[in-house]
Amino acid sequence: MGQKVNPISNRLGVIRGWDSNWFGGKKYGDNLLEDSKLRKYLEVRLAKSSVSRIVIERTLKLITITICTSRPGLIIGKGGQDVYKLKKELMKITDKDVQINIFEVKRPELDAQIVAANIARQIEGKIAYRRAVKMAVAATMRSGAEGIKVQVSGRLNGAEMARSEMFKEGRTPLHTLRADIDYALVEAHTKVGVIGVKVWICRGEVYGKRELAPSFTNTGKESRGGNNGAPRRGFRKPKNNR
C-alpha cells in the first residue's frame, strides 16, 4: 500500500494535519468547490513565488489563507502592495472577507513541493534532467534529510518512447506511518510533451504526540521546511539498544 497511496493522505490524523480546516455542514460542497478555485487561482498567480503549501481555514464570515513560501518578499511586494492586491482579487472570487498570512519556509531544500518545482523548471529550461535531479538530491541530503527519492517520467531527452527513471539516496520508508515523509508531483511542460517529476523526502521520524492543527509561526519550530538545527517539537532520537 505504501507504493500506491499518497504518503501525505496516508499520514493524515497520525503525524500530519489537513490543509483545509473548517466544518462544512450543509454548505460542504460549496466550500469544497470554493477551496479548489482558490488553490487553482493561487497556484497560477504565484507560480514563480516558490509556494510550498496553502492552508485554508474558515469561520462564519472570514476565510484565512496561509501561504507557505520560501520567497515571501515576492508575494508581499513593496510596502505590502502586492499582498493587498491579491487579497482584493480573492475577495472577488469568494464574495467573503479574506485574510492572507504569509509564512516563510526556512529550509526549502527539505520541502518536496519546492524541490520538485525547481527540478521541473530546470527541465523546462533545457537543463539535462540527470544534472538537475542530482543537484537537488545533493542539496537535500546536505540540509539534513534522512533520504530522498526522485522519479522522472516522460519523453526524457526527447526520446520517442516514454520511460521512467528513479534516483534514490538514504531511506524513504513509505509504510512507516511515524516517518515524516513529504511528497509532491509537479509537471514540466516541454516541447516534446509533459514530463512528470515526483519527489519523496524523509525528514526523520515523529515520536510522541504531534499537534495536527496548523499553527504557523516564523520562529522556525513549526516550519515544514526545517528548523535551523533546533530540536523539533514531538521529535526525539531513538534509543541505541546496543
CSV table of N, CA and C in Angstrom, one decimal, residues 30-140:
chain,number,residue,atom,x,y,z
A,30,ASP,N,-20.2,23.4,-1.5
A,30,ASP,CA,-19.9,24.8,-1.9
A,30,ASP,C,-18.5,25.2,-1.4
A,31,ASN,N,-18.3,24.9,-0.1
A,31,ASN,CA,-17.0,25.3,0.4
A,31,ASN,C,-15.8,24.5,-0.2
A,32,LEU,N,-16.1,23.2,-0.5
A,32,LEU,CA,-15.0,22.4,-1.2
A,32,LEU,C,-14.7,23.0,-2.6
A,33,LEU,N,-15.7,23.3,-3.3
A,33,LEU,CA,-15.5,23.9,-4.7
A,33,LEU,C,-14.8,25.2,-4.6
A,34,GLU,N,-15.2,26.0,-3.6
A,34,GLU,CA,-14.5,27.3,-3.4
A,34,GLU,C,-13.0,27.2,-3.0
A,35,ASP,N,-12.7,26.2,-2.2
A,35,ASP,CA,-11.3,25.9,-1.8
A,35,ASP,C,-10.5,25.5,-3.1
A,36,SER,N,-11.2,24.7,-3.9
A,36,SER,CA,-10.5,24.2,-5.2
A,36,SER,C,-10.2,25.4,-6.1
A,37,LYS,N,-11.2,26.3,-6.2
A,37,LYS,CA,-11.0,27.5,-7.0
A,37,LYS,C,-9.9,28.4,-6.5
A,38,LEU,N,-9.9,28.6,-5.2
A,38,LEU,CA,-8.8,29.4,-4.5
A,38,LEU,C,-7.4,28.8,-4.8
A,39,ARG,N,-7.3,27.5,-4.6
A,39,ARG,CA,-6.0,26.9,-4.7
A,39,ARG,C,-5.5,27.0,-6.2
A,40,LYS,N,-6.4,26.7,-7.1
A,40,LYS,CA,-6.0,26.8,-8.6
A,40,LYS,C,-5.6,28.2,-8.9
A,41,TYR,N,-6.3,29.2,-8.5
A,41,TYR,CA,-6.0,30.6,-8.8
A,41,TYR,C,-4.7,31.0,-8.2
A,42,LEU,N,-4.4,30.6,-6.9
A,42,LEU,CA,-3.2,30.9,-6.3
A,42,LEU,C,-2.0,30.2,-6.9
A,43,GLU,N,-2.2,29.0,-7.3
A,43,GLU,CA,-1.1,28.2,-7.9
A,43,GLU,C,-0.6,28.9,-9.2
A,44,VAL,N,-1.6,29.4,-10.0
A,44,VAL,CA,-1.3,30.1,-11.3
A,44,VAL,C,-0.7,31.5,-11.0
A,45,ARG,N,-1.4,32.2,-10.1
A,45,ARG,CA,-1.0,33.6,-9.8
A,45,ARG,C,0.4,33.7,-9.1
A,46,LEU,N,0.7,32.7,-8.3
A,46,LEU,CA,2.0,32.7,-7.6
A,46,LEU,C,3.0,31.6,-8.1
A,47,ALA,N,2.9,31.3,-9.4
A,47,ALA,CA,3.7,30.3,-9.9
A,47,ALA,C,5.2,30.4,-9.7
A,48,LYS,N,5.7,31.7,-9.7
A,48,LYS,CA,7.1,32.0,-9.6
A,48,LYS,C,7.5,32.3,-8.2
A,49,SER,N,6.7,32.1,-7.2
A,49,SER,CA,6.9,32.5,-5.8
A,49,SER,C,7.4,31.4,-4.9
A,50,SER,N,7.7,30.2,-5.5
A,50,SER,CA,8.1,29.0,-4.7
A,50,SER,C,7.1,28.7,-3.5
A,51,VAL,N,5.8,28.6,-3.9
A,51,VAL,CA,4.8,28.2,-2.9
A,51,VAL,C,4.8,26.8,-2.6
A,52,SER,N,4.9,26.5,-1.2
A,52,SER,CA,5.0,25.1,-0.8
A,52,SER,C,3.7,24.5,-0.4
A,53,ARG,N,2.8,25.3,0.3
A,53,ARG,CA,1.6,24.8,0.8
A,53,ARG,C,0.6,25.9,1.0
A,54,ILE,N,-0.7,25.6,0.8
A,54,ILE,CA,-1.7,26.7,1.0
A,54,ILE,C,-2.7,26.1,2.0
A,55,VAL,N,-2.8,26.7,3.2
A,55,VAL,CA,-3.7,26.2,4.2
A,55,VAL,C,-4.9,27.2,4.3
A,56,ILE,N,-6.1,26.6,4.2
A,56,ILE,CA,-7.4,27.4,4.3
A,56,ILE,C,-8.2,27.1,5.5
A,57,GLU,N,-8.4,28.1,6.3
A,57,GLU,CA,-9.3,28.0,7.5
A,57,GLU,C,-10.5,28.9,7.4
A,58,ARG,N,-11.6,28.5,7.8
A,58,ARG,CA,-12.9,29.2,7.7
A,58,ARG,C,-13.6,29.5,9.0
A,59,THR,N,-14.1,30.7,9.2
A,59,THR,CA,-15.1,30.9,10.2
A,59,THR,C,-16.4,31.3,9.4
A,60,LEU,N,-17.4,31.8,10.1
A,60,LEU,CA,-18.7,32.1,9.5
A,60,LEU,C,-18.6,33.1,8.4
A,61,LYS,N,-17.8,34.2,8.6
A,61,LYS,CA,-17.7,35.2,7.6
A,61,LYS,C,-16.3,35.5,7.1
A,62,LEU,N,-15.3,34.8,7.6
A,62,LEU,CA,-13.9,35.1,7.3
A,62,LEU,C,-13.2,33.8,6.8
A,63,ILE,N,-12.4,34.0,5.7
A,63,ILE,CA,-11.6,32.9,5.2
A,63,ILE,C,-10.1,33.4,5.4
A,64,THR,N,-9.4,32.5,6.2
A,64,THR,CA,-8.0,32.8,6.5
A,64,THR,C,-7.1,31.9,5.6
A,65,ILE,N,-6.3,32.5,4.7
A,65,ILE,CA,-5.4,31.7,3.8
A,65,ILE,C,-4.0,31.9,4.3
A,66,THR,N,-3.3,30.8,4.6
A,66,THR,CA,-1.9,30.9,5.0
A,66,THR,C,-1.1,30.3,3.8
A,67,ILE,N,-0.2,31.1,3.2
A,67,ILE,CA,0.6,30.7,2.1
A,67,ILE,C,2.0,30.5,2.6
A,68,CYS,N,2.5,29.2,2.5
A,68,CYS,CA,3.9,28.9,2.9
A,68,CYS,C,4.8,29.0,1.7
A,69,THR,N,5.8,29.8,1.8
A,69,THR,CA,6.7,30.1,0.6
A,69,THR,C,8.1,30.3,1.1
A,70,SER,N,9.0,30.0,0.2
A,70,SER,CA,10.4,30.3,0.5
A,70,SER,C,10.9,31.7,0.1
A,71,ARG,N,10.0,32.4,-0.7
A,71,ARG,CA,10.3,33.7,-1.2
A,71,ARG,C,9.1,34.7,-0.8
A,72,PRO,N,8.9,35.0,0.5
A,72,PRO,CA,7.8,35.8,0.9
A,72,PRO,C,7.8,37.2,0.3
A,73,GLY,N,9.0,37.8,0.0
A,73,GLY,CA,9.1,39.1,-0.5
A,73,GLY,C,8.4,39.3,-1.8
A,74,LEU,N,8.4,38.2,-2.7
A,74,LEU,CA,7.8,38.3,-4.0
A,74,LEU,C,6.2,38.5,-3.8
A,75,ILE,N,5.7,37.8,-2.8
A,75,ILE,CA,4.2,37.9,-2.6
A,75,ILE,C,3.8,39.1,-1.9
A,76,ILE,N,4.6,39.6,-0.9
A,76,ILE,CA,4.2,40.8,-0.1
A,76,ILE,C,4.4,42.0,-1.0
A,77,GLY,N,5.5,42.1,-1.7
A,77,GLY,CA,5.7,43.3,-2.6
A,77,GLY,C,6.2,44.5,-1.7
A,78,LYS,N,6.4,45.6,-2.4
A,78,LYS,CA,6.9,46.8,-1.8
A,78,LYS,C,5.9,47.4,-0.9
A,79,GLY,N,6.1,47.5,0.4
A,79,GLY,CA,5.2,48.1,1.4
A,79,GLY,C,3.9,47.3,1.5
A,80,GLY,N,3.9,46.0,1.1
A,80,GLY,CA,2.7,45.2,1.2
A,80,GLY,C,1.7,45.4,0.1
A,81,GLN,N,2.0,46.1,-1.0
A,81,GLN,CA,1.1,46.5,-2.0
A,81,GLN,C,0.6,45.2,-2.8
A,82,ASP,N,1.5,44.3,-3.1
A,82,ASP,CA,1.1,43.1,-3.8
A,82,ASP,C,0.2,42.2,-3.1
A,83,VAL,N,0.4,42.0,-1.8
A,83,VAL,CA,-0.5,41.2,-1.0
A,83,VAL,C,-1.9,41.8,-0.8
A,84,TYR,N,-1.9,43.1,-0.8
A,84,TYR,CA,-3.2,43.8,-0.7
A,84,TYR,C,-4.0,43.6,-2.0
A,85,LYS,N,-3.3,43.7,-3.1
A,85,LYS,CA,-3.9,43.5,-4.4
A,85,LYS,C,-4.5,42.0,-4.5
A,86,LEU,N,-3.7,41.1,-4.0
A,86,LEU,CA,-4.1,39.7,-4.0
A,86,LEU,C,-5.3,39.4,-3.2
A,87,LYS,N,-5.3,40.1,-2.0
A,87,LYS,CA,-6.5,40.0,-1.1
A,87,LYS,C,-7.8,40.5,-1.8
A,88,LYS,N,-7.7,41.6,-2.6
A,88,LYS,CA,-8.8,42.1,-3.3
A,88,LYS,C,-9.3,41.2,-4.4
A,89,GLU,N,-8.4,40.5,-5.0
A,89,GLU,CA,-8.7,39.6,-6.1
A,89,GLU,C,-9.4,38.3,-5.5
A,90,LEU,N,-9.0,37.9,-4.4
A,90,LEU,CA,-9.6,36.7,-3.7
A,90,LEU,C,-11.0,37.0,-3.2
A,91,MET,N,-11.1,38.2,-2.7
A,91,MET,CA,-12.5,38.7,-2.2
A,91,MET,C,-13.5,38.7,-3.3
A,92,LYS,N,-13.0,39.0,-4.6
A,92,LYS,CA,-14.0,39.0,-5.7
A,92,LYS,C,-14.4,37.5,-6.0
A,93,ILE,N,-13.5,36.6,-5.9
A,93,ILE,CA,-13.8,35.2,-6.2
A,93,ILE,C,-14.7,34.6,-5.2
A,94,THR,N,-14.6,34.9,-3.9
A,94,THR,CA,-15.3,34.3,-2.8
A,94,THR,C,-16.5,35.1,-2.3
A,95,ASP,N,-16.6,36.4,-2.6
A,95,ASP,CA,-17.6,37.3,-2.0
A,95,ASP,C,-17.6,37.3,-0.5
A,96,LYS,N,-16.5,37.0,0.1
A,96,LYS,CA,-16.4,37.0,1.6
A,96,LYS,C,-15.1,37.7,2.0
A,97,ASP,N,-15.0,38.0,3.3
A,97,ASP,CA,-13.8,38.7,3.8
A,97,ASP,C,-12.7,37.7,3.8
A,98,VAL,N,-11.5,38.1,3.3
A,98,VAL,CA,-10.3,37.2,3.2
A,98,VAL,C,-9.2,37.8,4.0
A,99,GLN,N,-8.5,37.0,4.7
A,99,GLN,CA,-7.3,37.4,5.4
A,99,GLN,C,-6.1,36.5,4.9
A,100,ILE,N,-5.0,37.1,4.5
A,100,ILE,CA,-3.9,36.4,4.0
A,100,ILE,C,-2.7,36.5,5.0
A,101,ASN,N,-2.2,35.3,5.3
A,101,ASN,CA,-1.0,35.2,6.1
A,101,ASN,C,0.2,34.6,5.3
A,102,ILE,N,1.3,35.2,5.4
A,102,ILE,CA,2.5,34.7,4.6
A,102,ILE,C,3.4,34.1,5.6
A,103,PHE,N,3.8,32.8,5.4
A,103,PHE,CA,4.7,32.1,6.3
A,103,PHE,C,5.9,31.7,5.5
A,104,GLU,N,7.1,32.0,6.0
A,104,GLU,CA,8.3,31.7,5.3
A,104,GLU,C,8.8,30.3,5.7
A,105,VAL,N,9.1,29.5,4.6
A,105,VAL,CA,9.7,28.2,4.8
A,105,VAL,C,11.2,28.4,4.9
A,106,LYS,N,11.8,28.0,6.1
A,106,LYS,CA,13.2,28.4,6.4
A,106,LYS,C,14.2,27.6,5.5
A,107,ARG,N,13.9,26.3,5.3
A,107,ARG,CA,14.8,25.4,4.5
A,107,ARG,C,14.1,24.8,3.4
A,108,PRO,N,14.0,25.5,2.2
A,108,PRO,CA,13.3,24.9,1.1
A,108,PRO,C,13.8,23.6,0.5
A,109,GLU,N,15.1,23.3,0.8
A,109,GLU,CA,15.7,22.0,0.3
A,109,GLU,C,15.0,20.8,0.9
A,110,LEU,N,14.3,21.0,2.1
A,110,LEU,CA,13.6,19.9,2.7
A,110,LEU,C,12.1,19.9,2.4
A,111,ASP,N,11.7,20.7,1.5
A,111,ASP,CA,10.3,20.7,1.1
A,111,ASP,C,10.1,20.1,-0.3
A,112,ALA,N,9.3,19.0,-0.4
A,112,ALA,CA,9.2,18.3,-1.6
A,112,ALA,C,8.6,19.1,-2.7
A,113,GLN,N,7.6,19.9,-2.4
A,113,GLN,CA,6.9,20.7,-3.5
A,113,GLN,C,7.9,21.7,-4.1
A,114,ILE,N,8.7,22.4,-3.3
A,114,ILE,CA,9.7,23.3,-3.8
A,114,ILE,C,10.8,22.6,-4.6
A,115,VAL,N,11.2,21.5,-4.1
A,115,VAL,CA,12.3,20.7,-4.8
A,115,VAL,C,11.8,20.2,-6.1
A,116,ALA,N,10.6,19.7,-6.2
A,116,ALA,CA,10.0,19.2,-7.4
A,116,ALA,C,9.8,20.3,-8.4
A,117,ALA,N,9.3,21.4,-8.0
A,117,ALA,CA,9.0,22.6,-8.8
A,117,ALA,C,10.4,23.1,-9.4
A,118,ASN,N,11.4,23.1,-8.6
A,118,ASN,CA,12.7,23.5,-9.0
A,118,ASN,C,13.3,22.6,-10.1
A,119,ILE,N,13.1,21.3,-10.0
A,119,ILE,CA,13.6,20.4,-11.0
A,119,ILE,C,12.8,20.5,-12.3
A,120,ALA,N,11.5,20.7,-12.1
A,120,ALA,CA,10.6,20.8,-13.3
A,120,ALA,C,11.0,22.1,-14.1
A,121,ARG,N,11.2,23.2,-13.4
A,121,ARG,CA,11.6,24.5,-14.1
A,121,ARG,C,12.9,24.3,-14.8
A,122,GLN,N,13.9,23.6,-14.2
A,122,GLN,CA,15.1,23.4,-14.9
A,122,GLN,C,15.0,22.5,-16.1
A,123,ILE,N,14.1,21.5,-16.1
A,123,ILE,CA,13.9,20.7,-17.2
A,123,ILE,C,13.3,21.5,-18.4
A,124,GLU,N,12.3,22.4,-18.0
A,124,GLU,CA,11.7,23.3,-19.0
A,124,GLU,C,12.7,24.2,-19.6
A,125,GLY,N,13.7,24.6,-18.8
A,125,GLY,CA,14.8,25.5,-19.3
A,125,GLY,C,15.9,24.7,-20.0
A,126,LYS,N,15.6,23.5,-20.4
A,126,LYS,CA,16.5,22.6,-21.3
A,126,LYS,C,17.8,22.2,-20.6
A,127,ILE,N,17.8,22.2,-19.2
A,127,ILE,CA,18.9,21.7,-18.5
A,127,ILE,C,18.7,20.1,-18.4
A,128,ALA,N,19.8,19.4,-18.6
A,128,ALA,CA,19.8,17.9,-18.5
A,128,ALA,C,19.1,17.4,-17.2
A,129,TYR,N,18.1,16.5,-17.4
A,129,TYR,CA,17.3,16.1,-16.2
A,129,TYR,C,18.2,15.4,-15.2
A,130,ARG,N,19.2,14.7,-15.6
A,130,ARG,CA,20.0,13.9,-14.6
A,130,ARG,C,20.8,14.9,-13.8
A,131,ARG,N,21.3,16.0,-14.4
A,131,ARG,CA,22.1,17.0,-13.7
A,131,ARG,C,21.2,17.7,-12.7
A,132,ALA,N,20.0,18.1,-13.1
A,132,ALA,CA,19.0,18.8,-12.2
A,132,ALA,C,18.6,18.0,-11.0
A,133,VAL,N,18.4,16.7,-11.3
A,133,VAL,CA,17.9,15.8,-10.2
A,133,VAL,C,19.1,15.6,-9.2
A,134,LYS,N,20.3,15.3,-9.7
A,134,LYS,CA,21.4,15.0,-8.8
A,134,LYS,C,21.8,16.2,-8.0
A,135,MET,N,21.7,17.4,-8.5
A,135,MET,CA,22.0,18.6,-7.8
A,135,MET,C,20.9,18.8,-6.6
A,136,ALA,N,19.7,18.5,-7.0
A,136,ALA,CA,18.6,18.6,-6.0
A,136,ALA,C,18.7,17.6,-4.8
A,137,VAL,N,19.1,16.4,-5.2
A,137,VAL,CA,19.3,15.3,-4.2
A,137,VAL,C,20.5,15.6,-3.3
A,138,ALA,N,21.6,16.1,-3.9
A,138,ALA,CA,22.7,16.5,-3.0
A,138,ALA,C,22.4,17.6,-2.1
A,139,ALA,N,21.7,18.7,-2.6
A,139,ALA,CA,21.3,19.8,-1.7
A,139,ALA,C,20.4,19.4,-0.6
A,140,THR,N,19.4,18.4,-0.9
A,140,THR,CA,18.5,18.0,0.2
A,140,THR,C,19.3,17.1,1.2
